[in-house]
Amino acid sequence: MADEAKAKGNAAFSAGRFEEAAAHFTDAIALAPDNHVLYSNRSAAYASLHRYPEALADAERTVALRPDWAKGCSRLGAARLGLGDAAGAVAAYEKGLALEPSNGALKDGLAHARQARRPAPASGAGAIGKVFQGPELWSRMAADPTTRPYLDQPDFMRMLRDVQRNPSSLNNYLSDPRMVQVLSLMLNLRLPNNDAPPRPPAQSTPPPPPQQQQHQPETKAREPEPEPEPMEVTEEEKERKERKAAAQEEKEAGNAAYKKDFETAIQHYTKAMELDDEDVSYLTNRAAVYLEMGKYDECINDCDKAVERGRELHADFKIISRALTRKGTALAKIAKCFKDYDVAIETYQKALTEHRNPDTLKKLNDAEIAKKELEQQEYYDPKIADEEREKGNEFFKQQKYPEAVKHYSEALRRNPKDPRVYSNRAACYTKLGAMPEGLKDAEKCIELDPTFSKGYTRKGAIQFFMKEYDKALETYQAGLKHDPNNQELLDGVRRCVQRINKASRGELSQEELQERQNKAMQDPEIQNILKDPIMQRVLTDFQENPKAAQAHLKNPGVMQKIQKLVSAGIVQMK
């Protein structure tokens, strides 16, 4: 149930529903109060809602539960930075990097924290920018109808967070009329109307005539309205908005052409980038087209640019992760040897540190599997495999079984499809008393070549040694189907029949019988036979009603199960 609540929280968080995500993580914590990941996730949700005190409490709990987890330090640094504790944030990020030096999120967080820790100038933009660090910022913006919509605009929220971390950066954003509007709100100023003539001081104004007094209430009623936008919509800002709108149109045109006309899609995405270089999605979309076209170098180049530009713009971690994932896919496509996959795997791992996406995780697993398969192919050499097998044979003759196993194993790495080597190594394992390993090799030998008699003799010998005489008998008989005159298989059948008959006649010692019965009771097939209500009735009739028992034996299925119990030593015939 905790995992289910956690999954719902992750889905809500990915969709930007942070309140809902925090609620789901809270439910999960109630079910698993010692799970550090749940506190970490809820801390991230609270931080996204700017509820930094709660985010800090959860981050501290995360670190307390798992002190050696780098992400806990990242959560702690983000919460402290949100509360204005830049020095504490620096300490948290540095501790996280000591645990995981290559973590990109920790490096970025540390850079922001150090920038925020630098002393701001006593006057100028830095001093004015400090008005954004007070707790009343969000409540005043929400209460003002002019600034309230800004809270739902991600690009403006990134500007505000940057100014909160570094007040001296305010100058960088004063060209944005939204920032000017919020600044005037926090300074209790009203934007002036540049088109209206300046008013003389109130003391020098004579009392207005009655007619003017009648119109005064109307003038006062209009004063609280925001002034028209001579100051807010500059030509530069108007042009900027037009470029962004045009870029979005180009992007939509590129999306429409995607998978239909690659060259046209690239042209549209390129045009969008020229119009607006503050949206990384144009780069990642063009990289996706290059990936489909098989132009992997161009794809990798665009992904690198997207990551670099995204970090400059403090873009969402998901966008950075998407760019890294596409780069990893391109690198995997151009891999020519197993070592080439290392770069792709490292890139996928970096993408997962930015955002843990199931698609990226699957691509990482596929790359690791492909690397292993390619490594096996490159290592494949039947000639060297035969040389190693011969060396193993020499050591086997000298009764140096561990050395023989070593060479047989190397032979299998060079040629994993040779049944003879599995058979030889199974013999070594038998000599060393490693029966489970020997049985596994014998079964692999039979799987590779069902007609190879040695595989059956090896497997049968191991089963006989393990006192599983009925199974050994089946193995020897299966081998005789392929090689009816094989003396080893015939001898194996004879030994098994002798042992089974001895047990059925009750000629085993009490210790031998008890050992066989204990071993048989661990066999799932024997357990199922004994649990079968029909077989329970048959066994009762054998003891209490011999005539009925004879009738049961006419049933081939029942007879086969009885024989199985006799072979296992569970039932004795007298």
Coordinates of C-alpha atoms in Angstrom, one line a residue:
M1 CA 0.0 0.0 0.0
A2 CA 2.9 2.4 0.7
D3 CA 4.4 1.7 -2.7
E4 CA 1.0 2.3 -4.3
A5 CA 0.7 5.7 -2.5
K6 CA 4.3 6.5 -3.5
A7 CA 3.6 5.8 -7.1
K8 CA 0.5 8.0 -7.1
G9 CA 2.7 10.8 -5.5
N10 CA 5.4 10.4 -8.1
A11 CA 2.8 10.6 -10.9
A12 CA 1.2 13.7 -9.4
F13 CA 4.6 15.3 -8.9
S14 CA 5.6 14.6 -12.6
A15 CA 2.3 16.3 -13.7
G16 CA 3.0 19.4 -11.6
R17 CA 0.3 18.7 -9.0
F18 CA 2.5 19.3 -6.0
E19 CA -0.3 19.6 -3.3
E20 CA -1.7 16.2 -4.4
A21 CA 1.8 14.7 -4.5
A22 CA 2.5 15.8 -1.0
A23 CA -0.8 14.3 0.2
H24 CA 0.0 10.9 -1.4
F25 CA 3.5 10.9 0.1
T26 CA 2.0 11.7 3.5
D27 CA -0.3 8.7 3.1
A28 CA 2.7 6.5 2.2
I29 CA 4.7 7.8 5.2
A30 CA 1.9 6.8 7.5
L31 CA 2.2 3.2 6.2
A32 CA 6.1 3.2 6.1
P33 CA 7.3 5.8 8.6
D34 CA 11.0 4.7 8.3
N35 CA 11.3 5.0 4.5
H36 CA 13.7 7.8 3.7
V37 CA 12.7 8.0 0.1
L38 CA 9.2 9.0 1.0
Y39 CA 10.4 12.0 3.2
S40 CA 12.7 13.0 0.4
N41 CA 9.9 13.0 -2.2
R42 CA 7.6 15.0 0.1
S43 CA 10.4 17.5 0.7
A44 CA 10.7 18.1 -3.0
A45 CA 6.9 18.6 -3.3
Y46 CA 6.9 21.1 -0.4
A47 CA 9.8 22.9 -1.9
S48 CA 7.9 23.2 -5.2
L49 CA 5.1 24.8 -3.3
H50 CA 7.6 27.2 -1.6
R51 CA 6.6 25.6 1.8
Y52 CA 10.3 25.6 2.8
P53 CA 9.9 25.0 6.6
E54 CA 8.0 21.7 5.9
A55 CA 10.5 20.9 3.1
L56 CA 13.4 21.4 5.6
A57 CA 11.8 19.2 8.3
D58 CA 11.3 16.4 5.8
A59 CA 14.9 16.8 4.4
E60 CA 16.3 16.6 7.9
R61 CA 14.3 13.5 8.5
T62 CA 15.6 12.0 5.3
V63 CA 19.3 12.7 6.3
A64 CA 18.6 11.2 9.7
L65 CA 17.3 8.0 8.3
R66 CA 19.9 7.7 5.6
P67 CA 23.0 9.8 6.3
D68 CA 25.0 8.3 3.3
W69 CA 22.4 9.2 0.7
A70 CA 23.5 12.1 -1.5
K71 CA 19.9 13.0 -2.6
G72 CA 19.0 13.7 1.0
C73 CA 21.7 16.3 1.2
S74 CA 20.4 17.8 -2.0
R75 CA 16.9 18.1 -0.5
L76 CA 18.4 19.7 2.6
G77 CA 20.4 22.2 0.6
A78 CA 17.3 23.2 -1.5
A79 CA 15.2 23.7 1.6
R80 CA 17.8 25.8 3.3
L81 CA 18.4 27.9 0.2
G82 CA 14.6 28.5 0.0
L83 CA 14.6 29.8 3.5
G84 CA 17.5 32.1 2.8
D85 CA 20.1 30.1 4.7
A86 CA 22.7 30.1 1.9
A87 CA 25.6 29.1 4.2
G88 CA 23.6 26.1 5.5
A89 CA 22.7 25.2 1.9
V90 CA 26.4 25.3 0.9
A91 CA 27.3 22.9 3.8
A92 CA 24.5 20.5 2.7
Y93 CA 25.5 20.4 -0.9
E94 CA 29.2 20.0 -0.1
K95 CA 28.3 17.0 2.2
G96 CA 26.3 15.5 -0.7
L97 CA 29.2 15.9 -3.2
A98 CA 31.5 14.2 -0.7
L99 CA 29.2 11.2 -1.0
E100 CA 28.6 11.4 -4.7
P101 CA 31.2 13.7 -6.4
S102 CA 29.7 13.4 -9.9
N103 CA 26.2 14.4 -9.1
G104 CA 25.2 17.2 -11.5
A105 CA 22.2 18.4 -9.4
L106 CA 24.4 18.8 -6.3
K107 CA 27.0 20.8 -8.3
D108 CA 24.3 23.1 -9.7
G109 CA 22.8 23.6 -6.2
L110 CA 26.2 24.3 -4.7
A111 CA 26.9 27.0 -7.4
H112 CA 23.6 28.7 -6.6
A113 CA 24.1 28.5 -2.9
R114 CA 27.6 30.0 -3.2
Q115 CA 26.3 32.8 -5.4
A116 CA 23.5 33.5 -2.9
R117 CA 26.0 33.5 0.0
R118 CA 28.1 36.4 -1.5
P119 CA 27.4 39.6 0.3
A120 CA 25.0 41.9 -1.6
P121 CA 25.9 45.6 -2.0
A122 CA 24.6 47.9 0.6
S123 CA 22.7 50.0 -2.0
G124 CA 21.5 49.7 -5.5
A125 CA 19.7 46.8 -7.1
G126 CA 21.0 44.3 -4.5
A127 CA 19.6 46.3 -1.6
I128 CA 16.3 46.8 -3.4
G129 CA 16.3 43.1 -4.4
K130 CA 16.2 42.1 -0.7
V131 CA 12.5 43.1 -0.6
F132 CA 11.9 39.8 -2.5
Q133 CA 13.3 37.7 0.3
G134 CA 10.6 38.5 2.9
P135 CA 7.9 35.9 3.7
E136 CA 5.2 38.3 2.7
L137 CA 6.2 38.3 -1.0
W138 CA 3.9 35.4 -2.0
S139 CA 0.9 36.5 0.1
R140 CA 1.0 40.1 -1.3
M141 CA 1.4 38.8 -4.9
A142 CA -1.6 36.5 -4.4
A143 CA -3.7 39.3 -2.9
D144 CA -3.0 41.7 -5.7
P145 CA -5.2 41.1 -8.9
T146 CA -2.5 42.4 -11.1
T147 CA 0.3 40.2 -9.9
R148 CA -1.7 37.1 -9.0
P149 CA -1.5 35.5 -12.5
Y150 CA 2.3 35.7 -12.4
L151 CA 2.3 32.9 -9.8
D152 CA 1.2 30.5 -12.5
Q153 CA 3.9 31.5 -15.0
P154 CA 6.9 29.2 -14.7
D155 CA 9.4 31.5 -16.4
F156 CA 8.5 34.4 -14.0
M157 CA 8.7 32.1 -11.0
R158 CA 12.3 31.2 -12.0
M159 CA 13.2 34.8 -12.2
L160 CA 11.8 35.4 -8.7
R161 CA 13.7 32.5 -7.2
D162 CA 16.9 33.7 -8.9
V163 CA 16.4 37.2 -7.3
Q164 CA 15.7 35.5 -3.9
R165 CA 18.9 33.6 -4.1
N166 CA 20.9 36.6 -5.5
P167 CA 19.3 40.0 -4.9
S168 CA 22.0 41.7 -7.0
S169 CA 20.6 39.9 -10.1
L170 CA 17.5 42.1 -10.1
N171 CA 19.0 44.4 -12.7
N172 CA 19.0 41.4 -15.2
Y173 CA 15.2 41.2 -15.0
L174 CA 14.1 44.9 -14.8
S175 CA 13.4 44.9 -18.5
D176 CA 10.5 42.5 -17.8
P177 CA 7.4 44.6 -16.9
R178 CA 6.1 41.9 -14.6
M179 CA 9.2 42.3 -12.4
V180 CA 8.7 46.1 -12.3
Q181 CA 5.1 45.5 -11.3
V182 CA 6.0 43.2 -8.4
L183 CA 8.8 45.5 -7.3
S184 CA 6.4 48.5 -7.2
L185 CA 4.0 46.3 -5.2
M186 CA 6.6 45.4 -2.6
L187 CA 7.9 49.0 -2.3
N188 CA 4.3 50.3 -2.0
L189 CA 4.7 52.4 -5.1
R190 CA 2.3 53.1 -7.9
L191 CA 3.6 53.2 -11.4
P192 CA 3.4 56.8 -12.8
N193 CA 1.4 57.7 -15.9
N194 CA 4.0 59.2 -18.2
D195 CA 1.2 60.8 -20.4
A196 CA -0.3 62.9 -17.6
P197 CA 1.1 66.3 -16.7
P198 CA 2.8 66.6 -13.3
R199 CA 0.5 67.7 -10.5
P200 CA 1.4 70.8 -8.4
P201 CA 1.7 70.4 -4.6
A202 CA -1.6 70.1 -2.8
Q203 CA -0.9 73.2 -0.7
S204 CA -0.8 75.5 -3.7
T205 CA -4.0 74.1 -5.3
P206 CA -6.9 76.5 -4.7
P207 CA -10.3 75.0 -3.9
P208 CA -11.9 73.7 -7.0
P209 CA -15.2 75.2 -8.2
P210 CA -18.4 73.3 -7.5
Q211 CA -18.5 71.9 -11.1
Q212 CA -15.0 70.4 -10.7
Q213 CA -15.9 69.0 -7.3
Q214 CA -18.8 67.2 -8.9
H215 CA -16.4 65.4 -11.3
Q216 CA -13.8 64.7 -8.6
P217 CA -15.3 61.4 -7.3
E218 CA -15.2 60.1 -10.9
T219 CA -11.5 61.0 -11.0
K220 CA -10.8 59.3 -7.7
A221 CA -12.7 56.2 -8.8
R222 CA -10.3 55.8 -11.7
E223 CA -7.1 56.4 -9.8
P224 CA -6.8 52.8 -8.3
E225 CA -6.9 51.3 -11.8
P226 CA -3.5 50.2 -13.2
E227 CA -2.2 52.7 -15.6
P228 CA -2.1 51.7 -19.3
E229 CA 1.1 50.1 -20.4
P230 CA 3.3 52.8 -21.8
M231 CA 6.0 51.6 -19.4
E232 CA 5.1 47.9 -19.3
V233 CA 5.0 47.2 -23.0
T234 CA 8.1 48.6 -24.5
E235 CA 8.9 48.1 -28.1
E236 CA 11.6 45.7 -27.1
E237 CA 9.2 43.6 -25.0
K238 CA 6.6 43.7 -27.7
E239 CA 9.1 42.4 -30.2
R240 CA 10.2 39.7 -27.7
K241 CA 6.7 38.4 -27.3
E242 CA 6.1 38.4 -31.0
R243 CA 9.3 36.4 -31.5
K244 CA 8.3 33.9 -28.9
A245 CA 4.8 33.5 -30.5
A246 CA 6.4 33.1 -33.9
A247 CA 8.9 30.5 -32.4
Q248 CA 6.0 28.5 -31.0
E249 CA 4.3 28.5 -34.4
E250 CA 7.5 27.2 -36.0
K251 CA 7.7 24.5 -33.3
E252 CA 4.1 23.4 -34.0
A253 CA 4.9 23.3 -37.7
G254 CA 7.9 21.1 -36.9
N255 CA 5.9 18.8 -34.8
A256 CA 3.4 18.4 -37.6
A257 CA 6.2 17.5 -40.1
Y258 CA 7.9 15.2 -37.6
K259 CA 8.1 11.6 -39.0
K260 CA 6.6 12.8 -42.3
D261 CA 9.2 15.1 -43.7
F262 CA 12.3 15.2 -41.5
E263 CA 14.0 18.0 -43.5
T264 CA 11.0 20.3 -43.2
A265 CA 10.8 19.5 -39.4
I266 CA 14.4 20.5 -39.0
Q267 CA 13.9 23.7 -40.8
H268 CA 11.0 24.7 -38.6
Y269 CA 12.9 23.8 -35.4
T270 CA 15.9 25.7 -36.5
K271 CA 13.8 28.8 -37.3
A272 CA 12.2 28.5 -33.9
M273 CA 15.7 28.5 -32.2
E274 CA 16.7 31.6 -34.2
L275 CA 13.6 33.4 -33.0
D276 CA 13.8 32.3 -29.3
D277 CA 16.9 30.9 -27.7
E278 CA 15.3 30.7 -24.3
D279 CA 13.3 27.5 -25.0
V280 CA 15.5 24.3 -25.0
S281 CA 12.7 22.2 -26.4
Y282 CA 13.5 23.4 -29.9
L283 CA 16.9 21.8 -29.6
T284 CA 15.7 18.6 -28.1
N285 CA 13.0 18.2 -30.8
R286 CA 15.6 18.8 -33.5
A287 CA 17.8 16.2 -31.9
A288 CA 14.9 13.7 -32.0
V289 CA 14.6 14.2 -35.7
Y290 CA 18.3 13.7 -36.2
L291 CA 18.1 10.5 -34.2
E292 CA 15.3 9.2 -36.4
M293 CA 17.3 10.1 -39.5
G294 CA 20.4 8.3 -38.2
K295 CA 22.4 11.5 -38.0
Y296 CA 23.8 10.6 -34.6
D297 CA 26.6 13.1 -34.5
E298 CA 24.2 16.0 -35.1
C299 CA 21.8 14.6 -32.5
I300 CA 24.6 14.4 -29.9
N301 CA 25.7 17.9 -30.7
D302 CA 22.2 19.3 -30.3
C303 CA 21.7 17.4 -27.0
D304 CA 25.0 18.8 -25.6
K305 CA 23.8 22.3 -26.5
A306 CA 20.5 21.7 -24.9
V307 CA 22.1 20.6 -21.6
E308 CA 24.4 23.5 -21.6
R309 CA 21.7 26.1 -22.5
G310 CA 19.3 24.4 -20.1
R311 CA 21.6 24.8 -17.2
E312 CA 22.2 28.5 -18.0
L313 CA 18.4 29.0 -18.0
H314 CA 17.9 26.9 -14.9
A315 CA 15.5 24.8 -17.0
D316 CA 13.4 22.0 -15.5
F317 CA 15.4 18.8 -14.6
K318 CA 13.1 16.8 -16.9
I319 CA 14.2 18.7 -19.9
I320 CA 17.9 18.2 -19.1
S321 CA 17.1 14.5 -18.5
R322 CA 15.3 14.2 -21.9
A323 CA 18.3 15.7 -23.7
L324 CA 20.8 13.3 -21.9
T325 CA 18.5 10.3 -22.7
R326 CA 18.5 11.2 -26.4
K327 CA 22.2 11.6 -26.4
G328 CA 22.6 8.2 -24.7
T329 CA 20.4 6.6 -27.4
A330 CA 22.5 8.1 -30.1
L331 CA 25.7 6.9 -28.5
A332 CA 24.3 3.4 -28.1
K333 CA 23.4 3.4 -31.8
I334 CA 27.0 4.2 -32.9
A335 CA 28.6 1.8 -30.5
K336 CA 30.9 -0.5 -32.5
C337 CA 32.5 -2.5 -29.6
F338 CA 31.4 -3.3 -26.1
K339 CA 33.6 -0.5 -24.6
D340 CA 31.7 2.1 -26.6
Y341 CA 28.6 1.3 -24.6
D342 CA 30.3 2.7 -21.5
V343 CA 29.8 6.3 -22.6
A344 CA 26.1 5.6 -23.4
I345 CA 25.6 3.9 -20.1
E346 CA 27.2 6.8 -18.2
T347 CA 25.0 9.3 -20.1
Y348 CA 21.9 7.4 -19.2
Q349 CA 23.0 7.3 -15.6
K350 CA 23.4 11.1 -15.7
A351 CA 19.9 11.5 -17.1
L352 CA 18.5 9.4 -14.2
T353 CA 20.2 11.7 -11.7
E354 CA 18.3 14.6 -13.2
H355 CA 15.0 12.8 -13.4
R356 CA 14.2 9.2 -12.8
N357 CA 12.2 8.3 -15.9
P358 CA 11.0 4.6 -16.6
D359 CA 11.9 5.0 -20.3
T360 CA 15.4 6.1 -19.5
L361 CA 15.8 3.3 -17.0
K362 CA 14.7 0.7 -19.7
K363 CA 17.2 2.2 -22.2
L364 CA 19.9 1.9 -19.6
N365 CA 19.1 -1.8 -19.0
D366 CA 19.0 -2.5 -22.7
A367 CA 22.4 -0.8 -23.2
E368 CA 23.9 -2.9 -20.4
I369 CA 22.5 -6.1 -21.9
A370 CA 23.8 -5.1 -25.4
K371 CA 27.2 -4.4 -24.0
K372 CA 27.4 -7.8 -22.3
E373 CA 26.3 -9.6 -25.5
L374 CA 28.7 -7.7 -27.6
E375 CA 31.5 -8.4 -25.1
Q376 CA 30.7 -12.1 -25.4
Q377 CA 30.8 -11.9 -29.2
E378 CA 34.1 -10.1 -29.2
Y379 CA 35.5 -12.6 -26.8
Y380 CA 34.3 -15.6 -28.8
D381 CA 37.2 -17.6 -30.2
P382 CA 36.6 -21.4 -30.8
K383 CA 40.3 -22.0 -31.4
I384 CA 41.4 -20.6 -28.0
A385 CA 38.4 -22.4 -26.5
D386 CA 39.7 -25.8 -27.7
E387 CA 43.2 -25.0 -26.3
E388 CA 41.7 -24.2 -22.9
R389 CA 39.6 -27.4 -23.0
E390 CA 42.8 -29.4 -23.7
K391 CA 44.5 -27.7 -20.8
G392 CA 41.6 -28.6 -18.6
N393 CA 41.7 -32.2 -19.7
E394 CA 45.4 -32.4 -18.7
F395 CA 44.7 -31.1 -15.2
F396 CA 41.8 -33.5 -14.9
K397 CA 44.1 -36.4 -15.6
Q398 CA 46.4 -35.1 -13.0
Q399 CA 43.5 -35.0 -10.6
K400 CA 44.0 -31.2 -10.2
Y401 CA 40.3 -30.5 -10.4
P402 CA 40.2 -26.8 -9.4
E403 CA 42.8 -25.9 -12.1
A404 CA 40.8 -28.0 -14.6
V405 CA 37.6 -26.1 -13.7
K406 CA 39.4 -22.8 -14.3
H407 CA 40.4 -23.8 -17.8
Y408 CA 37.1 -25.3 -18.7
S409 CA 35.4 -22.0 -17.5
E410 CA 37.7 -20.0 -19.8
A411 CA 36.9 -22.3 -22.7
L412 CA 33.2 -21.7 -22.1
R413 CA 33.7 -17.9 -22.1
R414 CA 35.5 -18.3 -25.5
N415 CA 32.8 -20.6 -26.8
P416 CA 29.7 -21.0 -24.7
K417 CA 28.0 -23.4 -27.2
D418 CA 30.4 -26.4 -26.8
P419 CA 28.5 -29.2 -24.9
R420 CA 31.8 -31.2 -24.4
V421 CA 33.2 -28.5 -22.1
Y422 CA 30.0 -28.5 -20.0
S423 CA 30.2 -32.3 -19.7
N424 CA 33.9 -32.1 -18.7
R425 CA 33.3 -29.4 -16.1
A426 CA 30.4 -31.4 -14.7
A427 CA 32.8 -34.3 -14.1
C428 CA 35.2 -31.9 -12.3
Y429 CA 32.4 -30.6 -10.1
T430 CA 31.4 -34.2 -9.3
K431 CA 34.9 -35.0 -8.1
L432 CA 34.9 -31.8 -6.0
G433 CA 31.6 -32.7 -4.4
A434 CA 29.9 -29.6 -5.9
M435 CA 26.8 -31.6 -7.0
P436 CA 24.4 -28.7 -7.7
E437 CA 27.0 -27.0 -10.0
G438 CA 27.7 -30.3 -11.7
L439 CA 24.0 -31.0 -12.3
K440 CA 23.5 -27.6 -13.8
D441 CA 26.4 -28.1 -16.2
A442 CA 25.1 -31.6 -17.2
E443 CA 21.7 -30.2 -17.9
K444 CA 23.2 -27.4 -20.0
C445 CA 25.2 -30.0 -22.0
I446 CA 22.0 -31.9 -22.8
E447 CA 20.2 -28.7 -23.7
L448 CA 22.9 -27.8 -26.2
D449 CA 23.1 -31.3 -27.7
P450 CA 20.2 -33.7 -26.8
T451 CA 22.0 -36.6 -28.6
F452 CA 25.3 -36.3 -26.6
S453 CA 25.4 -39.4 -24.4
K454 CA 28.0 -38.0 -22.0
G455 CA 25.5 -35.4 -20.9
Y456 CA 23.1 -38.1 -19.7
T457 CA 25.8 -40.2 -18.0
R458 CA 27.1 -37.1 -16.1
K459 CA 23.6 -36.1 -15.0
G460 CA 22.6 -39.7 -14.1
A461 CA 25.8 -40.2 -12.1
I462 CA 25.2 -37.0 -10.1
Q463 CA 21.6 -37.9 -9.4
F464 CA 22.6 -41.5 -8.3
F465 CA 25.3 -40.0 -6.0
M466 CA 22.6 -37.8 -4.5
K467 CA 20.5 -41.0 -3.9
E468 CA 17.8 -39.8 -6.3
Y469 CA 17.6 -43.2 -7.9
D470 CA 14.2 -42.7 -9.6
K471 CA 15.4 -39.5 -11.3
A472 CA 18.7 -41.1 -12.3
L473 CA 16.8 -44.0 -13.8
E474 CA 14.7 -41.5 -15.9
T475 CA 17.9 -39.8 -17.1
Y476 CA 19.6 -43.0 -18.1
Q477 CA 16.5 -44.2 -20.0
A478 CA 16.3 -40.8 -21.8
G479 CA 19.9 -41.2 -22.9
L480 CA 19.2 -44.8 -24.2
K481 CA 16.6 -43.4 -26.6
H482 CA 19.4 -41.7 -28.5
D483 CA 22.1 -44.3 -27.9
P484 CA 20.5 -47.7 -27.1
N485 CA 23.8 -49.6 -26.9
N486 CA 25.7 -47.2 -24.7
Q487 CA 27.3 -49.4 -22.0
E488 CA 27.6 -46.6 -19.4
L489 CA 23.9 -45.8 -19.7
L490 CA 22.9 -49.5 -19.5
D491 CA 25.1 -49.9 -16.4
G492 CA 23.5 -46.8 -14.9
V493 CA 20.0 -48.3 -15.4
R494 CA 21.0 -51.6 -13.8
R495 CA 22.4 -49.8 -10.7
C496 CA 19.3 -47.7 -10.3
V497 CA 17.0 -50.7 -10.6
Q498 CA 19.0 -52.6 -8.0
R499 CA 18.7 -49.7 -5.6
I500 CA 15.0 -49.2 -6.2
N501 CA 14.2 -52.9 -5.8
K502 CA 16.3 -53.1 -2.6
A503 CA 14.3 -50.2 -1.2
S504 CA 10.9 -51.6 -2.4
R505 CA 11.7 -55.0 -0.7
G506 CA 12.5 -53.2 2.6
E507 CA 16.2 -54.3 2.6
L508 CA 17.5 -50.8 3.5
S509 CA 18.7 -50.1 7.0
Q510 CA 16.6 -47.8 9.1
E511 CA 19.0 -45.0 8.6
E512 CA 19.1 -45.4 4.8
L513 CA 15.4 -45.6 4.7
Q514 CA 14.9 -42.5 6.8
E515 CA 17.4 -40.5 4.8
R516 CA 15.7 -41.5 1.5
Q517 CA 12.3 -40.6 2.8
N518 CA 13.5 -37.2 4.1
K519 CA 15.0 -36.4 0.8
A520 CA 11.9 -37.6 -1.1
M521 CA 9.7 -35.4 1.1
Q522 CA 11.5 -32.3 -0.2
D523 CA 10.6 -33.2 -3.8
P524 CA 7.6 -31.1 -4.9
E525 CA 6.3 -34.0 -7.1
I526 CA 6.2 -36.3 -4.1
Q527 CA 4.5 -33.7 -2.0
N528 CA 1.8 -33.2 -4.7
I529 CA 1.2 -37.0 -4.9
L530 CA 0.8 -37.3 -1.1
K531 CA -1.6 -34.2 -1.0
D532 CA -3.8 -35.7 -3.8
P533 CA -7.1 -36.9 -2.1
I534 CA -7.4 -39.8 -4.6
M535 CA -3.9 -41.0 -3.8
Q536 CA -4.6 -40.7 -0.1
R537 CA -7.6 -43.0 -0.5
V538 CA -5.5 -45.4 -2.6
L539 CA -2.8 -45.6 0.1
T540 CA -5.5 -46.2 2.8
D541 CA -6.9 -49.0 0.7
F542 CA -3.5 -50.6 0.4
Q543 CA -3.4 -50.9 4.2
E544 CA -7.0 -51.7 4.9
N545 CA -8.6 -53.1 1.8
P546 CA -6.2 -55.0 -0.5
K547 CA -8.9 -56.0 -3.0
A548 CA -9.8 -52.4 -3.7
A549 CA -6.1 -51.6 -3.9
Q550 CA -5.7 -54.2 -6.7
A551 CA -8.5 -52.4 -8.6
H552 CA -6.7 -49.1 -8.2
L553 CA -3.5 -50.6 -9.8
K554 CA -5.4 -51.1 -13.1
N555 CA -5.4 -47.3 -13.5
P556 CA -2.1 -46.4 -15.3
G557 CA -2.0 -42.9 -13.7
V558 CA -2.3 -44.3 -10.2
M559 CA 0.1 -47.1 -11.0
Q560 CA 2.7 -44.6 -12.1
K561 CA 2.3 -42.5 -8.9
I562 CA 2.6 -45.6 -6.8
Q563 CA 5.8 -46.6 -8.5
K564 CA 7.1 -43.1 -7.9
L565 CA 6.4 -43.4 -4.2
V566 CA 8.1 -46.8 -4.1
S567 CA 11.2 -45.5 -5.9
A568 CA 11.4 -42.7 -3.4
G569 CA 11.2 -45.1 -0.5
I570 CA 7.9 -43.7 0.8
V571 CA 6.0 -46.9 0.0
Q572 CA 7.4 -50.4 0.5
M573 CA 6.0 -53.5 -1.2
K574 CA 6.1 -56.7 0.8

